[in-house]
Amino acid sequence: MIPLLAHTPETLHAALHAEGPGVPLAACRRAFHDLVGKGLPGTETRDGLSKASIRALEASCTWALPEIETTVVDDFDKSVRYLFRLADGERVEAVRIPLLKPGRFSVCLSSQVGCAMGCVFCATGRLGLSRNLATEEIIGCFLRVRADCPGRVSGAVFMGQGEPFHNYDAVLQAAEILCHPNGGAIAAENITISTVGVVPSIHRYAEERRRFRLIISLHSAIQSRRDQLVAVSRKWPLPSLAEAIRAYANVAPGRVTVAYTLVSGVNTGADEAEALAALLGDLPLRINLIDVNDTTGEFAQAPDAERRRFMDLLQPLRVPIVRRYSVGAAQNSACGMLASVTP
Ligand code: SF4
């Protein structure tokens, strides 16, 4: 059976033709628009679809959505964490994030159940990797959140559980569905993919000239320190990561965003700013700074004065430095806290 939510109209059309007599492209477009664009369930009530097309879709396709097990609202910032139960019993999360513009929301999506990258400050990393999410599961989570949303979903970020570039094909296909005008209808520049540095995938992303926003979570430009913060850094050391970032910078539409999760007393010093300047200082960077959200109490957030000092130390780079706020910390919904815990 073909998972309908894993396809754009064009790939669905090709998949159905590979399986049997096929369904006209116009009918695939219609089914896609109804299911993903409008979020209508099933195919029974489709206007504009021939009975033959409906029969063929029903005979060849599935379109089950994951069940919402729990929703957890953060009363402080109004973010909502959704805990999903997948068909095989695995659980994964997505977070609905209110944007500054009233009535607009972004959805933080997971790409894997757990994660293999081993960032020491991250609750998902401590779970280890259970499995990749399939495109239809990612889109299914998105559709569930959107159906529950009191406004318009105009953004999506792959910053939930998992390393998106460790599940490249499924995530990029999901991103294409999210930005398809008859699907999620989210502008490509409002879809963000965050990677901790899966070097081969960064090269591939650059070669494919994808147009989604890419953030590279650097956390440290000093090899020994990065090794301590991000286990996978030993697999793809900084010189190879810097080479991949350069390849991406050559084709990126704008500045290349690198992110630091700031840990007090660890990666906020002058040595860090100097190392970043030496590693990537010639590139048009944007630097995002995020407070660590450690659930173990082992890694402390940098106090305001420490963060401001680090921002001052970065000034010689003469690039935009943006402090990013993570919502949902009170409800284990923030960056680095997703571990499928129930309240
Ligand atoms: S921060 Fe991201 S890449 Fe690192 S362990 Fe957590 S989910 Fe994985």
PDB file of N, CA and C in Angstrom, residues 34 36 43 63 147 154 156 200-201 205 208 243-244 278-279 307 341:
ATOM      1  N   ASP A  34      -7.148  17.893  -0.941  1.00  0.00           N
ATOM      2  CA  ASP A  34      -8.168  17.619   0.070  1.00  0.00           C
ATOM      3  C   ASP A  34      -7.546  17.110   1.362  1.00  0.00           C
ATOM      4  N   VAL A  36      -4.116  16.955   2.415  1.00  0.00           N
ATOM      5  CA  VAL A  36      -3.050  17.713   3.074  1.00  0.00           C
ATOM      6  C   VAL A  36      -3.378  19.213   3.111  1.00  0.00           C
ATOM      7  N   THR A  43     -11.564   9.499   1.472  1.00  0.00           N
ATOM      8  CA  THR A  43     -11.805   9.921   0.086  1.00  0.00           C
ATOM      9  C   THR A  43     -13.280   9.801  -0.290  1.00  0.00           C
ATOM     10  N   TRP A  63      -3.856   6.286   4.577  1.00  0.00           N
ATOM     11  CA  TRP A  63      -3.631   7.672   5.034  1.00  0.00           C
ATOM     12  C   TRP A  63      -3.972   7.840   6.513  1.00  0.00           C
ATOM     13  N   ALA A 147      -4.827  20.835  12.612  1.00  0.00           N
ATOM     14  CA  ALA A 147      -6.274  20.713  12.819  1.00  0.00           C
ATOM     15  C   ALA A 147      -6.686  21.244  14.192  1.00  0.00           C
ATOM     16  N   SER A 154       1.988  29.028   9.737  1.00  0.00           N
ATOM     17  CA  SER A 154       2.743  29.642   8.642  1.00  0.00           C
ATOM     18  C   SER A 154       4.229  29.318   8.717  1.00  0.00           C
ATOM     19  N   ALA A 156       7.273  26.011   9.901  1.00  0.00           N
ATOM     20  CA  ALA A 156       7.576  24.674  10.435  1.00  0.00           C
ATOM     21  C   ALA A 156       9.076  24.597  10.674  1.00  0.00           C
ATOM     22  N   PRO A 200      27.974  14.576   5.371  1.00  0.00           N
ATOM     23  CA  PRO A 200      27.575  14.172   4.008  1.00  0.00           C
ATOM     24  C   PRO A 200      26.229  14.766   3.597  1.00  0.00           C
ATOM     25  N   SER A 201      25.305  14.890   4.555  1.00  0.00           N
ATOM     26  CA  SER A 201      23.984  15.434   4.226  1.00  0.00           C
ATOM     27  C   SER A 201      24.041  16.928   3.945  1.00  0.00           C
ATOM     28  N   TYR A 205      22.708  18.480   0.625  1.00  0.00           N
ATOM     29  CA  TYR A 205      21.729  19.580   0.654  1.00  0.00           C
ATOM     30  C   TYR A 205      22.203  20.743  -0.226  1.00  0.00           C
ATOM     31  N   GLU A 208      21.959  19.762  -3.919  1.00  0.00           N
ATOM     32  CA  GLU A 208      20.572  19.728  -4.396  1.00  0.00           C
ATOM     33  C   GLU A 208      19.930  21.110  -4.436  1.00  0.00           C
ATOM     34  N   GLU A 243      34.275  22.501   6.040  1.00  0.00           N
ATOM     35  CA  GLU A 243      34.288  22.337   4.576  1.00  0.00           C
ATOM     36  C   GLU A 243      32.854  22.224   4.039  1.00  0.00           C
ATOM     37  N   ALA A 244      32.020  21.469   4.739  1.00  0.00           N
ATOM     38  CA  ALA A 244      30.621  21.319   4.318  1.00  0.00           C
ATOM     39  C   ALA A 244      29.882  22.647   4.433  1.00  0.00           C
ATOM     40  N   ALA A 278      38.371  32.018  13.621  1.00  0.00           N
ATOM     41  CA  ALA A 278      39.401  31.318  12.847  1.00  0.00           C
ATOM     42  C   ALA A 278      38.789  30.270  11.917  1.00  0.00           C
ATOM     43  N   LEU A 279      37.728  29.637  12.375  1.00  0.00           N
ATOM     44  CA  LEU A 279      37.130  28.535  11.605  1.00  0.00           C
ATOM     45  C   LEU A 279      36.267  29.040  10.457  1.00  0.00           C
ATOM     46  N   ARG A 307      26.104  35.951  28.926  1.00  0.00           N
ATOM     47  CA  ARG A 307      25.675  35.905  27.520  1.00  0.00           C
ATOM     48  C   ARG A 307      26.013  37.207  26.798  1.00  0.00           C
ATOM     49  N   VAL A 341       7.910  12.654  27.644  1.00  0.00           N
ATOM     50  CA  VAL A 341       7.433  12.506  29.023  1.00  0.00           C
ATOM     51  C   VAL A 341       6.009  13.028  29.107  1.00  0.00           C
TER      52      VAL A 341
END
